[in-house]
Short mmCIF file of C-alpha atoms in Angstrom, two decimals:
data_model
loop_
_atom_site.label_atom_id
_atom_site.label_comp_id
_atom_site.label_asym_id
_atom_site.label_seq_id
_atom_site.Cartn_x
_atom_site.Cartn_y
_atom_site.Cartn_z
CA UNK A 1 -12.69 -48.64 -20.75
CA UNK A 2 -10.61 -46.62 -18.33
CA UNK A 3 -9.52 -48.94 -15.08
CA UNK A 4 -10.02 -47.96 -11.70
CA UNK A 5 -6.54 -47.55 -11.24
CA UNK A 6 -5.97 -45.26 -13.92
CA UNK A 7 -9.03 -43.35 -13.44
CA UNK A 8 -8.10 -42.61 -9.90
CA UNK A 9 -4.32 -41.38 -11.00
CA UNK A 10 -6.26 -38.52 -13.12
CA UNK A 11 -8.58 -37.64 -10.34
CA UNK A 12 -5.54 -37.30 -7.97
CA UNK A 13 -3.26 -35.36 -11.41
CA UNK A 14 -6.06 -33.12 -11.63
CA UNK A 15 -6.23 -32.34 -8.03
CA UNK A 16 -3.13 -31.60 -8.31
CA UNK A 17 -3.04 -28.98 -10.80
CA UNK A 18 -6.40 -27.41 -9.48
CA UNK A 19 -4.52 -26.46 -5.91
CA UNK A 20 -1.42 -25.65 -8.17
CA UNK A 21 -3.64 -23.01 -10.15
CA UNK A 22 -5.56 -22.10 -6.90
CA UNK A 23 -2.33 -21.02 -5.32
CA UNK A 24 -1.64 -18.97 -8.23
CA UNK A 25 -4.14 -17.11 -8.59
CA UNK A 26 -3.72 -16.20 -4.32
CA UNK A 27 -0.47 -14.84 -4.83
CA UNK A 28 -1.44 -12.85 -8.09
CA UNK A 29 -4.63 -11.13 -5.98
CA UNK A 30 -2.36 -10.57 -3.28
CA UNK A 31 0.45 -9.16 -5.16
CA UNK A 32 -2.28 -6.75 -7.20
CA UNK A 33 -3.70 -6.28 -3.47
CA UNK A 34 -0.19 -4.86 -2.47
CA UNK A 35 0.30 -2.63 -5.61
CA UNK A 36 -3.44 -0.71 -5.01
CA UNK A 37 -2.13 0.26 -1.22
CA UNK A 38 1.29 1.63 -1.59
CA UNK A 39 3.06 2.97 1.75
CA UNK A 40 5.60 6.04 2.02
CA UNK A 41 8.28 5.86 4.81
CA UNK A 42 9.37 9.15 6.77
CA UNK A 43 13.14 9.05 6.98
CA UNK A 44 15.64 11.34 7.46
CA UNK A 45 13.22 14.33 7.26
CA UNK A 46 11.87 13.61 3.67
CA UNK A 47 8.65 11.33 2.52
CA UNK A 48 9.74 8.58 0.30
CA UNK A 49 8.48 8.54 -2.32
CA UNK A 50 7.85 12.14 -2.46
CA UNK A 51 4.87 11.93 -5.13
CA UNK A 52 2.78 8.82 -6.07
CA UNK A 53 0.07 8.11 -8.71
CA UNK A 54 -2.81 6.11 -7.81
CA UNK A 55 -6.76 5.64 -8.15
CA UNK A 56 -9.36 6.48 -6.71
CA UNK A 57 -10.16 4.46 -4.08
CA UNK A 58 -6.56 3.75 -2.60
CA UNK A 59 -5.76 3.48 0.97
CA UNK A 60 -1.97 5.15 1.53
CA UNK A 61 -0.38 4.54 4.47
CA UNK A 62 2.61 6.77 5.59
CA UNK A 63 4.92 5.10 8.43
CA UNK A 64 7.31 7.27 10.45
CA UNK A 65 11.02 5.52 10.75
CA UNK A 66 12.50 8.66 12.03
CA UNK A 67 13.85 9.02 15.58
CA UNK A 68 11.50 12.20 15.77
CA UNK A 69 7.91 12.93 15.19
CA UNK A 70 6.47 14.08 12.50
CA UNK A 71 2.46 14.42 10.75
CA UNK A 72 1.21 14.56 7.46
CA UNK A 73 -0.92 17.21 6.22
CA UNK A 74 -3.06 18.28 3.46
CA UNK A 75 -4.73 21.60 4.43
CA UNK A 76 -8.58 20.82 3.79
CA UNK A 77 -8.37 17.49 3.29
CA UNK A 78 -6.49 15.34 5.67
CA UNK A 79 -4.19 15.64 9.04
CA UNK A 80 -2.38 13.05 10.91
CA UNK A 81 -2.02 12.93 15.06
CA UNK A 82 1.61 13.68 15.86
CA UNK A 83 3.51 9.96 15.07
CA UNK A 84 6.26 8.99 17.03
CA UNK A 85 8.69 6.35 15.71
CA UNK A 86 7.35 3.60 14.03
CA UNK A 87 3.12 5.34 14.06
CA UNK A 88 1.41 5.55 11.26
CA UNK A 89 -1.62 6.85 9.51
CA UNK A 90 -3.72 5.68 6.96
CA UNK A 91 -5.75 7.75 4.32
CA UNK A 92 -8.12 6.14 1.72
CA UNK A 93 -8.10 8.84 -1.41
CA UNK A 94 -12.30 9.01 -2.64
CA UNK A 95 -11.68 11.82 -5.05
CA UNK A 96 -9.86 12.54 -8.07
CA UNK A 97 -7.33 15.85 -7.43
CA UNK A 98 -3.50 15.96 -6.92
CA UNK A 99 -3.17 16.18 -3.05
CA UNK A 100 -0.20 17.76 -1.67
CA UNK A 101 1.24 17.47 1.94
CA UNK A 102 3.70 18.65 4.69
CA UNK A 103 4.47 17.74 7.85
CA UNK A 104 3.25 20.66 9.81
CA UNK A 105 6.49 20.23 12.70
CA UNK A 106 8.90 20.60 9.30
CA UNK A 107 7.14 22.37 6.20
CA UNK A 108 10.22 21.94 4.55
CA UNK A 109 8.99 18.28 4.45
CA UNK A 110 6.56 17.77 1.25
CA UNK A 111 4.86 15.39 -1.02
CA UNK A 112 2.29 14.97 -3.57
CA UNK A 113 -0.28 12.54 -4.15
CA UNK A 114 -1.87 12.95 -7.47
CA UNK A 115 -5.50 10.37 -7.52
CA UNK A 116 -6.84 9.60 -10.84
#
């Protein structure tokens, strides 16, 4: 027979190690969260990173750290509003295809998206 006294110690041990495992498991899903919506930066007149990979389903978000505007285009498929410094714009990829874009005030500027 277990005493009260012991029985509530392994109560309070496995309470323990439930939030422990619970807290895990929140930063894993939030880690794999941040890995399924990658971001590229505009700097210095050049998308970083200039291609990605991703699935179906991803949201990419391009965010403009230059001291000039820029946009992001994909003819047919997409087009950012002009973004000053520090805009963005957000594009959630539904279909498979390799997606390639400019910014239309430097076409110079290009990238590649390729959704699987």
């Amino acid at each position: 027979m277990i005493s009260p006294t012991l029985r509530s110690l392994d109560i309070h041990s496995l309470g323990i190690r439930l939030a422990i495992a619970a807290a895990i498991l929140l930063q894993l899903g939030g880690a794999h969260a941040r890995a399924e919506e990658p971001n590229v930066m505009i700097d210095n007149f050049t998308f970083e990173p200039a291609q990605l990979t991703v699935k179906v389903g991803t949201t990419i978000t391009w965010k403009n750290r230059d001291a000039i505007p820029h946009t992001v285009v994909s003819a047919g498929k997409f087009r950012s509003k002009t973004m000053d410094t520090d805009d963005s714009y957000s594009f959630t990829f539904t279909a498979a295809g390799d997606y390639k874009y400019f910014c239309s005030l430097h076409p110079h500027m290009t990238g590649i998206i390729k959704v699987e």
